[in-house]
Structure formats: C-alpha cells, structure tokens
C-alpha cells in the first residue's frame, strides 16, 4: 500500500533522510519512532506530498507521487505535527472546506461531519472561530477533517501530542477499527506505549536511516534483549548515537 | 536597564543572522534594489522641496512667509504621520506579537517589558518617516545657506519629536486596551481606519488644492497665508520644534537652544509618566487582549448559508478556496484601516476631478481633456496597483503556516493561483472601471476617449492582478507575522516597479497614435497609411503586452511555488 524507495532528503547540507526503503501493507498500522531530529517529520511530509524528496520514490496505492500527486493526495488523510489551520474560519466551515477540496459528496457531508465532530467532542464548538480553539481542539478538528473523505491511507505525525487521555484512547480505538476495515495507517510517535499498543510493525529511524524494523518482538531480538519493554529497546538501538 | 537590553537582543540577533538564513543569496540584489528605489525617492523629495523653496524666494515680500508656513505644515504632517504609524506599530508590538507569551513569562517587570517593546516600536514606526524628512530640511539648509548649527538642531529636534509622538500613541493604546472590553482590541483597528478616513477627507477639504490651479484665487491665497502667520499654539510640541528650527535657520542660537531644551525636557518627562502609567496598566490590558474576539458580525443562524449561495454552483476546490478567501478577508479586522484608507483616497481622487477649473485654464480645453484622460488612465491603474500590492500580492503569503493544507490536498498549485486570481479580479475590475468612468465623466471627455480608456483598463486589470498573484507566489513569506505588509519586501517592490513599467508602456503606446488621430480629426483631414499602420501596430502591441502580463507571471509564480523543497 505504501512504498518508499531510496528516499533521500537534504536540506542544504543537512542530510535529513538517508536512503530510506520501506513498505507498509494494506490494513497495517506502522509506527515510526526515533530521537528528535531523526527525520520522521521530513519523511512524513514527503509522503504527504508537502515536501519534494531530493531523491527516491513514494508510491501509494500503486500510484507514484511524482507522476500523479493529485491522485495520490486524494487517497491520503494527512495530519501534520503542528495544528496550523485557517484561524478565521469556524470549525464547521473548515470541515466544509476540506469536503469541497477532496470532493466529498454534498449529501453525505452534513451527517458525516456532524458524526465526526461529535465523536471528537467538538461539535458544540463547530460554529466558533478556530482562533479561539485550544491546541488539542485544533488537533481534534484536523483529525476529523482528515477522515472526512474516507482516505485509504492515513499519514499522521505525532497524533497524540496535545490530546487528553480520553481522546488518546478514542483515537487508538478508532485507528484499530479503521485498520480492521482496511485502512493503512502510518504514524510517527514519541509515545512508545501507544506504538507498542496498536502498531502492527514499528520502524526505528535514526539520523535519517532506518536502523531496525519489524514487530515489537523482532525489535527486541535485534536489540539483543528479550525481557525489556519498547522504551529500553529504543534506548539500546539508538544508544550512544546522540545527535 | 540590563533586562531591557536583553529583551531587545533577539531582534538584533535575528537581524544579524539574516545573512545566514535561506534567502541569503538574494541579499545583495535586494540591497541594491531597495537602495536604488529609496535613493530615488529621497532625491525626488529633495528636488521638489528645493524647487519650491527657490520659487518661493523669488516671490517678492511673501517668500519667507510661505517657506515658514510650508515648514510648519511639514512638521505637523510629520507629527501626525508619526502618531498614526506608532499607534499601529505599538498596538502590534505590545498586544498582538506572537512572542509576547514568552516575554511575559520572564522575570522582568511590566514597566521594563513595556519600555523595551515601546523602544522597538518607536524605531520601527519612525525610521522611515525620519529618513524621508531629512531631504526637506536639507533643502531648507541649502536654500537659506544655513550652517552646521542648523543641521545639528534638526537632528537633535527630530529625535524628541519621534519620542513624543510614539509616547503619546503608546499611552493611548495602553489606555484603550484597558478600557475596551476583552477581545475587542482588534476592532480598534476599524475605528482607527474610520478616523483616518475622516482626517484625510477633512484635511483635503481644508486645503482646497484646486485653488492653486486657478489664477484668480492665487493672489488671495497668498494673502490668506499671510494672515496665517500667527504663531502656532505654544502647547504643541511641533510649535517648539518649529520655533527652534526657524531660530537655527536665522542663526539665533539662544532661542534655538531654549526651544530644544523645552522639547527634550518634555520628551523625557513624558517617557517617565508613560512608563509609570504603563507599568500599572499594561499587563491588565494585555491579559484582556488575549481573549479572542467574538465575531463582530456574528452569523445569524440559517442566514449564513444564503450568503455564499452565489458560490454554491462552483465546483469543489474552487468553492472551497473562494469561500475561505472571502470569509478570512472580512473577518480579519486588522484589514479595515486600509480599506477605509483606500476609500478615502478614491473619494479624494474623484473629488479633485470634479473641482478642476478646466475652463479657466489658458490652454485649449479639448487638448487638456485628452491629456488628462490619459493621465487619469495612468493614475487609476496606479491606484489599482497600490490596492493590488496591499491585497493581491500578500494573498499567497496569507495562507501562512496553514499552507500545508494546500500542499497535502489534491489541488494543483495552478488551480489555487487561478482561484486567487478570480477572487480578486472581479472586485478590482469593478473598482477600476467605476473610477475611470466617473473621472472621465467629470472631465467631460469625448466618447472616443471614454471607450478607449474603458477598454484599456479592462485589458490591463487582469495583467496587474496576475502580476500580484504571480509575484506573491514567487516570493511567498509563510512565516510572516503580518503578511499584509509584505509589499515592502523585495518581491513586492519588484511587483510595484514592473506594474509601473507596464502601465507606462501601455499608455505611451496608446498616446502617440491617439494624438495623431486627434489632430487629424481637429484639422478635418484623414490619416495616412503610415499613420494607420502605426495605430494598428501600437494597439496590437498593447493587446499582446496585456496577454503576456496575465500568462507569464502566473506561470512563473506557479513554477516557483510548486518547487516544494
Ligand atoms: N526546514 C528545515 N531546514 C533545514 N533543516 C531542517 C528543516 N527541517 C528539519 N531539518 C533538519 O532535518 C533533520 C530531521 O528533522 P525532522 O523534523 O524530520 O525530525 P523529527 O524526526 O521529526 O524530529 P522530532 O522528533 O523532533 O519531531 C534535523 O536534523 C533537522 O535539523
Ligand atoms: Mg517531528
């Protein structure tokens, strides 16, 4: 479903992503972990078509991002790490905006938007300007709007930052449910418990390169520890290689 | 003091680090462009004032009176400009900047934060005004053959003038922020805009510039000025500064120094009082300002659906962006002063045409009318350029940090740019056509000229709007705290210059052949083949130029913006 081939990104002289190869199957939840500045956000932005890679290919649902960016983007629900959205629109207007952009049918829009906003408990705020939302509320709104057009792939950068425990639990359950329904989810996170909890496979990125990938069990074997939890595995894998 | 300096350092360091940042490669070019344009303006102001002063000196008896009157007008204008620009700057610096949250969390007293911010705002709001006032005083110095003492006096007087103006503005803003209900500070912009509108209109009404053109009233005008020789109010800072500079011009050291001391002592005392007031009230106002405003015109239930009904039959992406663009525009209250300003300028512009004493002029009226209607075409399109620079050019940068939405959405950059083009094209076309038709009616131009100007403007508006969108896309600034001011950036300046060039070329191309047609009609003769060819070639060139002006900038902007790296 998602396929990254020899992905490389340089910011001037900084090598942010170094020859990354990775594939995620349909219905899989893939967790992307790594220290600060490892290149997670960069990779995710390239996958979302927000950033052009220096080299390499992104293929989603069999379509190459470089060949048909609009076609690929229509299949993606993209959720960035920081919730910057149009402050002067109301929540509902923003949903409407997204729906128009992704070609959601007029007839299903109202119910769908209402359902999502209610699920994320921001329906009561739907007619307020976004500039008066809190960080977490904006995050909730963005997640709702990304799900509005039934994407086949969700690409999300640190989804849990700023969310309260109830919302985290809800998002976790929702992701599980969606993946059972065939949706592919690619998420980066620093909350290892979440990664361990819901991800089918996990990739560890460090200094732009993928240093380990597999199930939690695979990672433990790689790190040479069987008893430890993911946190310890993470520390061992990225040990002594401070940025 | 140490803390105040520390608070000012981030600004200095960012300025210094500018050369390391991404756009460092264009820095030299930018410097050159800004330098040249700035210098040209500077020289232009100097030349105008020098000419006027030399001319005044030639007027028997009244020369000095007029020169003095002019200086006092300059000082009052300068002072009002400083006050107005400081109000806007200090409102932003003290209440709206994003880094304020960080600054207020630091262990520094409110008064010190205020002082640091106020200092920054003073420099930001006054440096440009001051730079462009220097050639005025330079021309006085040269015409009146003043010595070093005069220039020193000017330098030493302008500083307290800026301090006083920005101090008065800051204290007004601080007090308004405390008095206004929470979250309403931004609405203050609307009020300011309205006040500015009224002031401009009144100032123009009082000056009655049309009398300068009319020889009948010119003599009485001089008498009128003579009667105004009464000194200004002794309580106004501008009066002290005016008296001081005038004394310096005449070499009266004692009285000049007295006025200088008066000004400085007032400025210093004012700073103390202002700091004291702000120390007590600034924080209260700042807390209040953090409540985001409810909408000034809240949606009334069902009604809001009707308002976008015109746009409802548009296709998905187009409607999405069009609705967003229009709503964002009208909900941003910081936009309003400029809207009022533009309305005021247009009213003044049209008003001037209605009072032009065309029939009193010694030159043949028909001839004049045609010159005026070409001039009018240039002016109207230049007004359009100014409006476009303020609203169209920043359109792409306005997306700001939310630009990822566009990048990650299944919409091409090209589509986005064309939507922006259309959203601004319609109102700007209407505005310019109204401007040109009304002013032509007031000028009583021939039907031929009317048709010609309406058509030309119709052809030029898309080009100018497209240049605005295209240049804005080529030089976007998504991090800017105030994208509306991005006109003063490199791309904005380039846009203005190229637009001016475009307008001038079109008008020159048209004016030549039209003049011959006109003269032929005047003499009752017909046009030669050569003249016909000239006519056709010129107008084809105009058409070609207008088409290119639409296509090339849009393509270029699209290419630049699509390069997402
Ligand atoms: N706009 C940029 N310009 C230059 N370098 C950048 C830019 N953005 C990121 N980098 C560099 O690229 C590298 C990877 O950054 P990235 O944001 O992808 O890290 P990350 O894994 O998301 O980190 P975090 O966990 O902190 O979010 C870092 O070394 C960073 O300094
Ligand atoms: Mg990141």
mmCIF file of C-alpha atoms in Angstrom, chain A residues 63 68-76, chain B residues 410:
data_model
loop_
_atom_site.group_PDB
_atom_site.id
_atom_site.type_symbol
_atom_site.label_atom_id
_atom_site.label_comp_id
_atom_site.label_asym_id
_atom_site.label_seq_id
_atom_site.Cartn_x
_atom_site.Cartn_y
_atom_site.Cartn_z
ATOM 1 C CA UNK A 63 0.438 5.339 -7.780
ATOM 2 C CA UNK A 68 0.080 11.929 -10.183
ATOM 3 C CA UNK A 69 0.320 13.965 -6.984
ATOM 4 C CA UNK A 70 -3.373 14.931 -7.024
ATOM 5 C CA UNK A 71 -4.487 11.330 -7.438
ATOM 6 C CA UNK A 72 -2.298 10.168 -4.561
ATOM 7 C CA UNK A 73 -3.271 13.020 -2.283
ATOM 8 C CA UNK A 74 -6.947 12.294 -2.769
ATOM 9 C CA UNK A 75 -6.344 8.913 -1.115
ATOM 10 C CA UNK A 76 -4.424 10.306 1.820
ATOM 11 C CA UNK B 410 -5.431 17.096 -4.195
#
